[in-house]
Amino acid sequence: MTDDLHLRVQRLEDEREIACLIASYGPSVDSANADSAANLWAEHGTYDVEGWRMDSRDDVHAMVSSQSQRDLVANGCCHFLGPCVITVTGNTAVALCESLVLLRRGEEYVVWRATANHFELNRLDAGWKIVSRTSRLLNGNPEAHGLLRAGLVGERATLNR
Amino acid sequence: MTDDLHLRVQRLEDEREIACLIASYGPSVDSANADSAANLWAEHGTYDVEGWRMDSRDDVHAMVSSQSQRDLVANGCCHFLGPCVITVTGNTAVALCESLVLLRRGEEYVVWRATANHFELNRLDAGWKIVSRTSRLLNGNPEAHGLLRAGLVGERATLNR
Amino acid sequence: MTDDLHLRVQRLEDEREIACLIASYGPSVDSANADSAANLWAEHGTYDVEGWRMDSRDDVHAMVSSQSQRDLVANGCCHFLGPCVITVTGNTAVALCESLVLLRRGEEYVVWRATANHFELNRLDAGWKIVSRTSRLLNGNPEAHGLLRAGLVGERATLNR
């Protein structure tokens, strides 16, 4: 009875930790905090945005540190990720959310991107980390729809495989 | 002591399941996944959007399958639902969130709708399902404010009753 | 064993309660529900928006009741707060999220603000309440970045101190 409870509490904690991890992405990027953003990924975790592929935590660090990202932050940007659908299976998990990127223009903000985001995560010694993130614009691209469909049922993304 | 813990963990699981259900709506609709969207509703669950009333899971399925929705998805749309306020009472629950609908226009996205969403849910054999969703634009309509006020305190919506 | 479980469940409940509290802000303000919004704060809790400082629950109540807020609500507005990063430490907590404020303009909505929000909360007899909220536009202002950086690691905001 208590053992069963332990497993159920562990599951809730896993989902909470993953939700918190993903909720940390926007604030990390929007403050040009490359260490914080990179630390969400496993050392060899990947991030594929519209086919541009980062292959490691270091690549994510370099992206957040880049001049183009710093220019976005200096002008004012907001990476706004929504609530996740999370499916934990032992030491692996899939999470799905949609996200917006807003840019300041004059006295207002424009929505530059609306995106489907599919995450694969592993439980490592340092906690849950992203091993694969795949993001595609919601612009009619069937790859975006495939990410949404896979994420809804906790399946891995098959894009590019 | 353990029984009390069981009830508390059950409550957390209920809220987690409801949050996940509602977080699944946007990804289902934005991928034109009518089966997934319809399956969030009870068989005779309702969805009232601005007075247009769907009266069953089949009606929701037909809406998501409609040509107008497929046109939105083909052009690029994002149904973005925010974090919910959830109140579980035994086998029933009320959930409240605000949502945006974004449409792609040229190289950017415009916000077409900002909406108050009030959900009533029942715990069924197949898990938590929506028995009633009522959505009203945040355009000064007092019905939207009524939905927000009811949802904040876990009360059922009295609109149209 | 059971004691340990109690602590873990308590932590999950604390985070759930704080997430729900913050998710209640938008629906409260967007329905001009000043009582509900003010009740999220401790009696002497503060809210600093762009340097404009409210110093009590009563001040928050007055802001939400003001003619300018009622005009926003009558025209149609949406205070959209994203998922939080929450760090509970005993009877205190820090929460962080980004938020959007949308205003209706004609047949659409424009994004007027995109903001970093840092919350400090205390567990009081009446439950978790906001003792300090600090919000800064994401417009390149280093204070916004400081709020994001502090919130990500559960630290108090040092702005104005």
Short mmCIF file of C-alpha atoms in Angstrom, two decimals:
data_model
loop_
_atom_site.label_atom_id
_atom_site.label_comp_id
_atom_site.label_asym_id
_atom_site.label_seq_id
_atom_site.Cartn_x
_atom_site.Cartn_y
_atom_site.Cartn_z
CA MET A 1 0.00 0.00 0.00
CA THR A 2 2.71 2.45 1.00
CA ASP A 3 4.92 1.22 -1.82
CA ASP A 4 2.17 1.94 -4.28
CA LEU A 5 1.85 5.43 -2.83
CA HIS A 6 5.58 5.93 -3.22
CA LEU A 7 5.32 5.17 -6.91
CA ARG A 8 2.39 7.50 -7.37
CA VAL A 9 4.12 10.35 -5.55
CA GLN A 10 7.28 9.71 -7.55
CA ARG A 11 5.27 10.01 -10.77
CA LEU A 12 3.76 13.31 -9.64
CA GLU A 13 7.22 14.59 -8.70
CA ASP A 14 8.64 13.52 -12.06
CA GLU A 15 5.95 15.41 -13.94
CA ARG A 16 6.35 18.44 -11.71
CA GLU A 17 10.11 18.47 -12.30
CA ILE A 18 9.68 18.19 -16.07
CA ALA A 19 7.04 20.93 -16.13
CA CYS A 20 9.39 23.18 -14.15
CA LEU A 21 12.30 22.39 -16.46
CA ILE A 22 10.33 23.38 -19.55
CA ALA A 23 8.88 26.47 -17.84
CA SER A 24 12.49 27.56 -17.24
CA TYR A 25 13.35 27.74 -20.93
CA GLY A 26 11.66 31.06 -21.73
CA PRO A 27 13.00 32.97 -18.71
CA SER A 28 16.50 31.59 -19.40
CA VAL A 29 16.55 32.66 -23.03
CA ASP A 30 14.82 36.00 -22.46
CA SER A 31 17.50 36.99 -19.95
CA ALA A 32 20.32 35.74 -22.22
CA ASN A 33 21.20 33.27 -19.47
CA ALA A 34 23.03 30.72 -21.61
CA ASP A 35 24.22 28.63 -18.65
CA SER A 36 20.68 28.20 -17.38
CA ALA A 37 19.26 27.37 -20.80
CA ALA A 38 22.02 24.92 -21.69
CA ASN A 39 21.69 23.17 -18.35
CA LEU A 40 18.17 22.07 -19.30
CA TRP A 41 19.72 19.73 -21.86
CA ALA A 42 21.68 16.51 -21.42
CA GLU A 43 25.31 16.85 -22.47
CA HIS A 44 24.59 15.36 -25.88
CA GLY A 45 20.98 16.47 -26.09
CA THR A 46 19.75 17.89 -29.38
CA TYR A 47 17.53 20.81 -30.42
CA ASP A 48 16.15 20.87 -33.94
CA VAL A 49 14.40 24.13 -34.88
CA GLU A 50 13.01 24.20 -38.39
CA GLY A 51 15.76 21.83 -39.46
CA TRP A 52 18.57 23.85 -37.88
CA ARG A 53 20.08 21.28 -35.57
CA MET A 54 22.03 21.81 -32.36
CA ASP A 55 23.75 18.62 -31.24
CA SER A 56 24.80 19.23 -27.66
CA ARG A 57 24.38 21.32 -24.55
CA ASP A 58 27.32 23.37 -25.79
CA ASP A 59 25.50 24.11 -29.05
CA VAL A 60 22.48 25.36 -27.09
CA HIS A 61 24.82 27.51 -25.00
CA ALA A 62 26.33 28.98 -28.14
CA MET A 63 22.89 29.72 -29.62
CA VAL A 64 21.71 31.60 -26.52
CA SER A 65 25.04 33.47 -26.35
CA SER A 66 24.99 34.46 -30.01
CA GLN A 67 24.87 38.06 -31.11
CA SER A 68 21.51 37.57 -32.81
CA GLN A 69 19.94 36.28 -29.59
CA ARG A 70 21.52 39.07 -27.58
CA ASP A 71 20.09 41.57 -30.03
CA LEU A 72 16.63 40.05 -29.56
CA VAL A 73 16.95 40.28 -25.77
CA ALA A 74 18.27 43.85 -25.89
CA ASN A 75 15.30 44.91 -28.00
CA GLY A 76 12.83 42.88 -25.93
CA CYS A 77 11.63 39.36 -26.62
CA CYS A 78 9.43 36.81 -24.89
CA HIS A 79 9.62 33.06 -25.43
CA PHE A 80 6.26 32.00 -24.04
CA LEU A 81 5.77 28.23 -23.63
CA GLY A 82 2.36 26.91 -22.65
CA PRO A 83 1.34 24.14 -20.25
CA CYS A 84 2.75 20.71 -21.19
CA VAL A 85 1.26 17.31 -21.83
CA ILE A 86 3.75 15.01 -20.09
CA THR A 87 4.04 11.23 -20.38
CA VAL A 88 6.57 9.55 -18.08
CA THR A 89 7.66 5.97 -18.79
CA GLY A 90 10.21 4.83 -16.25
CA ASN A 91 13.35 6.88 -16.78
CA THR A 92 12.22 8.46 -20.04
CA ALA A 93 9.51 10.96 -20.80
CA VAL A 94 7.86 12.84 -23.63
CA ALA A 95 6.50 16.35 -23.19
CA LEU A 96 4.52 18.46 -25.64
CA CYS A 97 3.61 22.11 -25.69
CA GLU A 98 2.93 24.97 -28.04
CA SER A 99 4.89 28.20 -27.74
CA LEU A 100 4.94 31.77 -28.93
CA VAL A 101 7.88 34.08 -29.56
CA LEU A 102 7.03 37.76 -29.21
CA LEU A 103 9.22 40.67 -30.26
CA ARG A 104 8.87 44.25 -29.13
CA ARG A 105 8.00 46.65 -31.95
CA GLY A 106 7.44 50.24 -30.94
CA GLU A 107 5.01 50.39 -28.03
CA GLU A 108 3.69 46.86 -28.58
CA TYR A 109 4.76 43.28 -29.24
CA VAL A 110 4.24 41.20 -32.34
CA VAL A 111 3.98 37.41 -32.44
CA TRP A 112 6.81 36.28 -34.63
CA ARG A 113 6.38 32.55 -34.16
CA ALA A 114 3.79 30.03 -33.00
CA THR A 115 5.38 26.64 -32.70
CA ALA A 116 4.82 22.97 -31.86
CA ASN A 117 7.46 21.67 -29.43
CA HIS A 118 8.16 17.98 -28.80
CA PHE A 119 10.57 17.07 -26.00
CA GLU A 120 12.18 13.75 -25.14
CA LEU A 121 13.73 13.62 -21.69
CA ASN A 122 15.80 11.20 -19.66
CA ARG A 123 16.19 10.88 -15.92
CA LEU A 124 19.92 11.34 -15.30
CA ASP A 125 21.97 11.65 -12.12
CA ALA A 126 21.49 15.41 -12.30
CA GLY A 127 17.72 15.01 -12.70
CA TRP A 128 15.49 15.14 -15.77
CA LYS A 129 17.21 16.59 -18.83
CA ILE A 130 16.19 17.18 -22.45
CA VAL A 131 17.75 14.66 -24.81
CA SER A 132 15.85 15.83 -27.87
CA ARG A 133 13.71 18.88 -28.63
CA THR A 134 12.09 19.28 -32.01
CA SER A 135 10.22 22.47 -32.91
CA ARG A 136 8.27 23.33 -36.05
CA LEU A 137 6.23 26.42 -36.92
CA LEU A 138 2.46 26.07 -36.99
CA ASN A 139 2.28 27.21 -40.60
CA GLY A 140 0.60 24.20 -42.15
CA ASN A 141 3.81 22.17 -42.09
CA PRO A 142 2.82 18.50 -41.69
CA GLU A 143 5.94 17.99 -39.56
CA ALA A 144 4.44 20.27 -36.92
CA HIS A 145 1.25 18.20 -36.95
CA GLY A 146 3.28 15.01 -36.61
CA LEU A 147 5.03 16.40 -33.53
CA LEU A 148 1.68 17.30 -31.97
CA ARG A 149 0.19 13.90 -32.71
CA ALA A 150 3.18 12.01 -31.31
CA GLY A 151 3.42 14.18 -28.22
CA LEU A 152 -0.26 13.81 -27.37
CA VAL A 153 0.13 10.06 -26.97
CA GLY A 154 3.60 10.12 -25.43
CA GLU A 155 5.37 8.80 -28.51
CA ARG A 156 8.82 9.78 -29.69
CA ALA A 157 9.07 12.07 -32.68
CA THR A 158 9.88 10.21 -35.88
CA LEU A 159 10.89 13.32 -37.82
CA ASN A 160 14.26 12.91 -39.52
CA ARG A 161 14.56 9.30 -38.49
CA MET B 1 -2.71 8.42 8.30
CA THR B 2 -2.03 6.46 5.14
CA ASP B 3 -5.68 6.70 4.13
CA ASP B 4 -5.46 10.45 4.42
CA LEU B 5 -2.35 10.40 2.25
CA HIS B 6 -4.17 8.31 -0.31
CA LEU B 7 -6.89 10.92 -0.58
CA ARG B 8 -4.37 13.73 -0.92
CA VAL B 9 -2.42 11.92 -3.62
CA GLN B 10 -5.66 11.08 -5.41
CA ARG B 11 -6.58 14.77 -5.41
CA LEU B 12 -3.21 15.73 -6.87
CA GLU B 13 -3.58 13.04 -9.53
CA ASP B 14 -7.07 14.23 -10.39
CA GLU B 15 -5.87 17.78 -10.89
CA ARG B 16 -2.87 16.62 -12.89
CA GLU B 17 -5.11 14.54 -15.17
CA ILE B 18 -7.51 17.44 -15.72
CA ALA B 19 -4.67 19.86 -16.44
CA CYS B 20 -3.25 17.40 -18.97
CA LEU B 21 -6.67 16.91 -20.59
CA ILE B 22 -7.12 20.64 -21.11
CA ALA B 23 -3.52 21.09 -22.27
CA SER B 24 -4.30 18.51 -24.96
CA TYR B 25 -7.01 20.59 -26.59
CA GLY B 26 -4.79 23.03 -28.48
CA PRO B 27 -2.39 20.43 -29.90
CA SER B 28 -5.37 18.27 -30.96
CA VAL B 29 -7.15 21.06 -32.80
CA ASP B 30 -4.00 22.57 -34.30
CA SER B 31 -3.14 19.23 -35.90
CA ALA B 32 -6.73 18.67 -37.09
CA ASN B 33 -6.79 15.58 -34.89
CA ALA B 34 -10.56 15.27 -34.50
CA ASP B 35 -10.42 11.92 -32.70
CA SER B 36 -8.08 13.27 -30.05
CA ALA B 37 -10.08 16.47 -29.54
CA ALA B 38 -13.44 14.69 -29.41
CA ASN B 39 -12.11 12.15 -26.92
CA LEU B 40 -11.60 14.93 -24.36
CA TRP B 41 -15.39 15.19 -24.08
CA ALA B 42 -17.91 12.84 -22.51
CA GLU B 43 -20.21 11.24 -25.08
CA HIS B 44 -22.92 13.80 -24.44
CA GLY B 45 -20.64 16.60 -23.36
CA THR B 46 -21.34 20.09 -24.69
CA TYR B 47 -19.25 22.96 -26.03
CA ASP B 48 -20.81 26.40 -26.28
CA VAL B 49 -18.69 28.97 -28.12
CA GLU B 50 -20.24 32.39 -28.36
CA GLY B 51 -23.67 30.78 -28.31
CA TRP B 52 -22.87 28.24 -31.03
CA ARG B 53 -23.59 25.02 -29.20
CA MET B 54 -22.16 21.57 -29.84
CA ASP B 55 -24.13 18.89 -27.98
CA SER B 56 -21.95 15.80 -28.07
CA ARG B 57 -18.53 14.34 -28.64
CA ASP B 58 -19.63 13.72 -32.22
CA ASP B 59 -20.42 17.41 -32.67
CA VAL B 60 -16.93 18.32 -31.45
CA HIS B 61 -15.49 15.77 -33.85
CA ALA B 62 -17.44 17.32 -36.72
CA MET B 63 -16.27 20.84 -35.81
CA VAL B 64 -12.58 19.85 -35.76
CA SER B 65 -13.07 17.93 -39.03
CA SER B 66 -14.85 20.78 -40.78
CA GLN B 67 -13.44 22.45 -43.86
CA SER B 68 -13.16 25.79 -42.06
CA GLN B 69 -11.02 24.26 -39.30
CA ARG B 70 -8.90 22.42 -41.84
CA ASP B 71 -8.35 25.68 -43.66
CA LEU B 72 -7.19 27.31 -40.43
CA VAL B 73 -4.76 24.46 -39.76
CA ALA B 74 -3.45 24.47 -43.32
CA ASN B 75 -2.73 28.19 -43.10
CA GLY B 76 -1.31 27.91 -39.57
CA CYS B 77 -3.19 28.40 -36.32
CA CYS B 78 -2.42 28.07 -32.63
CA HIS B 79 -5.03 27.48 -29.93
CA PHE B 80 -3.07 28.49 -26.86
CA LEU B 81 -4.72 27.67 -23.52
CA GLY B 82 -3.15 28.97 -20.32
CA PRO B 83 -2.67 27.32 -16.91
CA CYS B 84 -5.94 26.26 -15.28
CA VAL B 85 -7.56 26.95 -11.93
CA ILE B 86 -9.01 23.52 -11.04
CA THR B 87 -11.51 22.68 -8.30
CA VAL B 88 -12.24 18.98 -7.76
CA THR B 89 -15.29 17.95 -5.74
CA GLY B 90 -15.56 14.17 -5.57
CA ASN B 91 -16.30 12.93 -9.05
CA THR B 92 -16.95 16.35 -10.55
CA ALA B 93 -14.65 19.26 -11.23
CA VAL B 94 -14.60 22.81 -12.56
CA ALA B 95 -11.62 24.19 -14.45
CA LEU B 96 -11.02 27.72 -15.68
CA CYS B 97 -8.51 29.20 -18.06
CA GLU B 98 -8.06 31.96 -20.55
CA SER B 99 -6.99 31.18 -24.10
CA LEU B 100 -5.73 32.79 -27.28
CA VAL B 101 -6.28 31.80 -30.88
CA LEU B 102 -3.52 32.96 -33.21
CA LEU B 103 -3.61 32.90 -37.00
CA ARG B 104 -0.66 33.15 -39.32
CA ARG B 105 -0.68 36.27 -41.49
CA GLY B 106 2.33 36.74 -43.74
CA GLU B 107 5.50 36.34 -41.70
CA GLU B 108 3.78 36.79 -38.36
CA TYR B 109 0.77 35.73 -36.31
CA VAL B 110 -2.19 37.82 -35.22
CA VAL B 111 -4.29 37.20 -32.13
CA TRP B 112 -7.76 36.61 -33.40
CA ARG B 113 -9.40 35.71 -30.10
CA ALA B 114 -8.79 36.05 -26.37
CA THR B 115 -11.36 34.01 -24.51
CA ALA B 116 -12.63 32.96 -21.07
CA ASN B 117 -13.11 29.17 -20.86
CA HIS B 118 -15.16 27.42 -18.17
CA PHE B 119 -15.05 23.63 -18.04
CA GLU B 120 -17.21 21.20 -16.09
CA LEU B 121 -15.81 17.68 -15.90
CA ASN B 122 -16.91 14.30 -14.59
CA ARG B 123 -14.85 11.32 -13.55
CA LEU B 124 -16.04 8.50 -15.81
CA ASP B 125 -14.81 4.95 -16.32
CA ALA B 126 -12.52 6.25 -19.06
CA GLY B 127 -11.13 8.97 -16.78
CA TRP B 128 -11.96 12.66 -16.47
CA LYS B 129 -13.97 14.01 -19.40
CA ILE B 130 -15.48 17.39 -20.26
CA VAL B 131 -19.24 17.45 -19.79
CA SER B 132 -19.61 21.15 -20.49
CA ARG B 133 -17.30 23.81 -21.90
CA THR B 134 -18.46 27.38 -22.25
CA SER B 135 -16.29 29.99 -23.96
CA ARG B 136 -16.86 33.70 -24.40
CA LEU B 137 -14.64 36.38 -25.93
CA LEU B 138 -13.01 38.87 -23.58
CA ASN B 139 -14.62 41.81 -25.37
CA GLY B 140 -16.51 43.35 -22.49
CA ASN B 141 -19.24 40.70 -22.67
CA PRO B 142 -20.58 40.26 -19.10
CA GLU B 143 -21.05 36.54 -19.86
CA ALA B 144 -17.27 36.19 -20.10
CA HIS B 145 -16.89 37.87 -16.72
CA GLY B 146 -19.52 35.55 -15.25
CA LEU B 147 -17.58 32.52 -16.47
CA LEU B 148 -14.38 33.84 -14.91
CA ARG B 149 -16.07 34.60 -11.60
CA ALA B 150 -17.74 31.19 -11.39
CA GLY B 151 -14.60 29.31 -12.39
CA LEU B 152 -12.43 31.10 -9.84
CA VAL B 153 -14.52 29.70 -6.99
CA GLY B 154 -15.21 26.31 -8.56
CA GLU B 155 -18.85 27.01 -9.32
CA ARG B 156 -20.76 25.77 -12.33
CA ALA B 157 -21.53 28.23 -15.07
CA THR B 158 -25.07 29.56 -14.92
CA LEU B 159 -25.05 30.93 -18.44
CA ASN B 160 -28.06 29.75 -20.45
CA ARG B 161 -29.59 28.01 -17.47
CA MET C 1 8.85 6.23 5.47
CA THR C 2 5.32 7.56 5.76
CA ASP C 3 6.62 10.78 7.32
CA ASP C 4 8.88 11.27 4.34
CA LEU C 5 5.89 10.72 2.04
CA HIS C 6 3.92 13.28 4.00
CA LEU C 7 6.60 15.87 3.38
CA ARG C 8 6.75 15.06 -0.31
CA VAL C 9 2.98 15.27 -0.72
CA GLN C 10 2.94 18.51 1.25
CA ARG C 11 5.53 19.96 -1.13
CA LEU C 12 3.46 18.96 -4.15
CA GLU C 13 0.36 20.49 -2.56
CA ASP C 14 2.24 23.70 -1.79
CA GLU C 15 3.35 24.06 -5.39
CA ARG C 16 -0.12 23.21 -6.69
CA GLU C 17 -1.67 25.85 -4.41
CA ILE C 18 0.83 28.50 -5.52
CA ALA C 19 0.34 27.65 -9.19
CA CYS C 20 -3.43 27.95 -8.73
CA LEU C 21 -3.06 31.27 -6.89
CA ILE C 22 -1.03 32.79 -9.71
CA ALA C 23 -3.33 31.31 -12.38
CA SER C 24 -6.17 33.15 -10.65
CA TYR C 25 -4.68 36.59 -11.21
CA GLY C 26 -5.62 37.00 -14.87
CA PRO C 27 -9.23 35.81 -14.54
CA SER C 28 -9.66 38.06 -11.49
CA VAL C 29 -8.38 41.19 -13.18
CA ASP C 30 -10.06 40.50 -16.52
CA SER C 31 -13.45 40.29 -14.81
CA ALA C 32 -12.76 43.40 -12.69
CA ASN C 33 -13.07 41.19 -9.62
CA ALA C 34 -11.11 43.36 -7.20
CA ASP C 35 -11.93 41.24 -4.15
CA SER C 36 -10.59 38.11 -5.79
CA ALA C 37 -7.43 39.80 -7.07
CA ALA C 38 -6.67 41.54 -3.78
CA ASN C 39 -7.19 38.32 -1.83
CA LEU C 40 -4.19 36.79 -3.61
CA TRP C 41 -1.97 39.18 -1.64
CA ALA C 42 -1.05 39.22 2.04
CA GLU C 43 -2.49 42.21 3.87
CA HIS C 44 0.74 44.14 3.55
CA GLY C 45 1.92 42.49 0.35
CA THR C 46 3.41 44.69 -2.35
CA TYR C 47 3.14 44.89 -6.14
CA ASP C 48 5.74 46.89 -8.04
CA VAL C 49 4.96 47.35 -11.75
CA GLU C 50 7.54 49.34 -13.65
CA GLY C 51 8.37 51.23 -10.49
CA TRP C 52 4.75 52.06 -9.63
CA ARG C 53 4.43 50.52 -6.20
CA MET C 54 1.32 49.23 -4.45
CA ASP C 55 1.97 48.62 -0.75
CA SER C 56 -0.96 46.54 0.44
CA ARG C 57 -3.86 44.31 -0.45
CA ASP C 58 -6.00 47.46 -0.32
CA ASP C 59 -3.79 49.14 -2.92
CA VAL C 60 -4.21 46.14 -5.24
CA HIS C 61 -7.95 46.33 -4.68
CA ALA C 62 -7.96 50.01 -5.60
CA MET C 63 -5.93 49.36 -8.76
CA VAL C 64 -8.30 46.66 -10.00
CA SER C 65 -11.30 48.86 -9.13
CA SER C 66 -9.91 51.93 -10.86
CA GLN C 67 -11.67 53.55 -13.78
CA SER C 68 -8.72 52.85 -16.08
CA GLN C 69 -8.85 49.11 -15.31
CA ARG C 70 -12.62 49.05 -15.73
CA ASP C 71 -12.21 50.74 -19.09
CA LEU C 72 -9.74 48.03 -20.15
CA VAL C 73 -12.15 45.31 -19.08
CA ALA C 74 -15.13 46.96 -20.77
CA ASN C 75 -13.19 47.15 -24.03
CA GLY C 76 -11.76 43.64 -23.65
CA CYS C 77 -8.42 42.70 -22.11
CA CYS C 78 -6.60 39.50 -21.27
CA HIS C 79 -3.88 39.19 -18.63
CA PHE C 80 -2.28 35.94 -19.69
CA LEU C 81 0.25 34.47 -17.23
CA GLY C 82 2.30 31.45 -18.24
CA PRO C 83 3.31 28.35 -16.28
CA CYS C 84 5.41 29.13 -13.20
CA VAL C 85 8.78 28.01 -11.93
CA ILE C 86 8.11 27.54 -8.20
CA THR C 87 10.66 27.09 -5.41
CA VAL C 88 9.25 26.35 -1.95
CA THR C 89 11.49 26.72 1.10
CA GLY C 90 9.58 25.92 4.27
CA ASN C 91 6.95 28.61 4.72
CA THR C 92 8.27 30.88 1.99
CA ALA C 93 8.36 30.49 -1.76
CA VAL C 94 9.49 32.20 -4.95
CA ALA C 95 7.58 31.87 -8.20
CA LEU C 96 8.50 33.14 -11.64
CA CYS C 97 6.56 33.49 -14.86
CA GLU C 98 6.28 35.58 -17.95
CA SER C 99 3.00 37.20 -18.89
CA LEU C 100 1.23 38.98 -21.71
CA VAL C 101 -1.41 41.69 -21.60
CA LEU C 102 -3.62 41.76 -24.67
CA LEU C 103 -6.09 44.49 -25.60
CA ARG C 104 -8.93 44.22 -28.06
CA ARG C 105 -8.51 46.46 -31.10
CA GLY C 106 -11.22 46.16 -33.73
CA GLU C 107 -11.70 42.51 -34.63
CA GLU C 108 -8.40 41.38 -33.12
CA TYR C 109 -6.18 41.70 -30.08
CA VAL C 110 -2.81 43.39 -29.78
CA VAL C 111 -0.10 42.45 -27.29
CA TRP C 112 0.46 45.56 -25.25
CA ARG C 113 2.91 44.09 -22.75
CA ALA C 114 5.23 41.12 -22.34
CA THR C 115 6.54 41.04 -18.80
CA ALA C 116 8.80 39.23 -16.34
CA ASN C 117 7.02 38.53 -13.04
CA HIS C 118 8.78 37.59 -9.81
CA PHE C 119 6.64 36.57 -6.84
CA GLU C 120 7.59 36.07 -3.20
CA LEU C 121 4.99 34.22 -1.16
CA ASN C 122 4.45 33.26 2.46
CA ARG C 123 2.39 30.47 3.97
CA LEU C 124 -0.10 32.24 6.23
CA ASP C 125 -3.09 30.97 8.22
CA ALA C 126 -5.26 31.67 5.17
CA GLY C 127 -2.91 29.75 2.89
CA TRP C 128 -0.19 30.91 0.53
CA LYS C 129 -0.32 34.64 -0.22
CA ILE C 130 1.81 37.03 -2.28
CA VAL C 131 4.04 39.21 -0.11
CA SER C 132 5.89 40.80 -3.02
CA ARG C 133 5.34 40.86 -6.78
CA THR C 134 7.74 42.68 -9.02
CA SER C 135 7.05 43.05 -12.75
CA ARG C 136 9.18 44.58 -15.49
CA LEU C 137 8.60 44.79 -19.23
CA LEU C 138 10.76 42.61 -21.46
CA ASN C 139 12.08 45.59 -23.37
CA GLY C 140 15.79 45.18 -22.75
CA ASN C 141 15.51 46.53 -19.20
CA PRO C 142 18.24 44.80 -17.14
CA GLU C 143 15.86 44.80 -14.16
CA ALA C 144 13.61 42.37 -16.04
CA HIS C 145 16.59 40.10 -16.66
CA GLY C 146 17.53 40.28 -12.98
CA LEU C 147 14.02 39.17 -12.01
CA LEU C 148 14.21 36.22 -14.39
CA ARG C 149 17.64 35.18 -13.16
CA ALA C 150 16.64 35.37 -9.49
CA GLY C 151 13.35 33.56 -10.02
CA LEU C 152 14.95 30.70 -11.94
CA VAL C 153 17.05 29.76 -8.91
CA GLY C 154 14.42 30.57 -6.28
CA GLU C 155 16.14 33.69 -5.03
CA ARG C 156 14.43 36.83 -3.80
CA ALA C 157 14.43 39.85 -6.07
CA THR C 158 17.03 42.39 -5.09
CA LEU C 159 15.54 45.21 -7.14
CA ASN C 160 15.03 48.33 -5.07
CA ARG C 161 16.72 46.86 -2.04
#
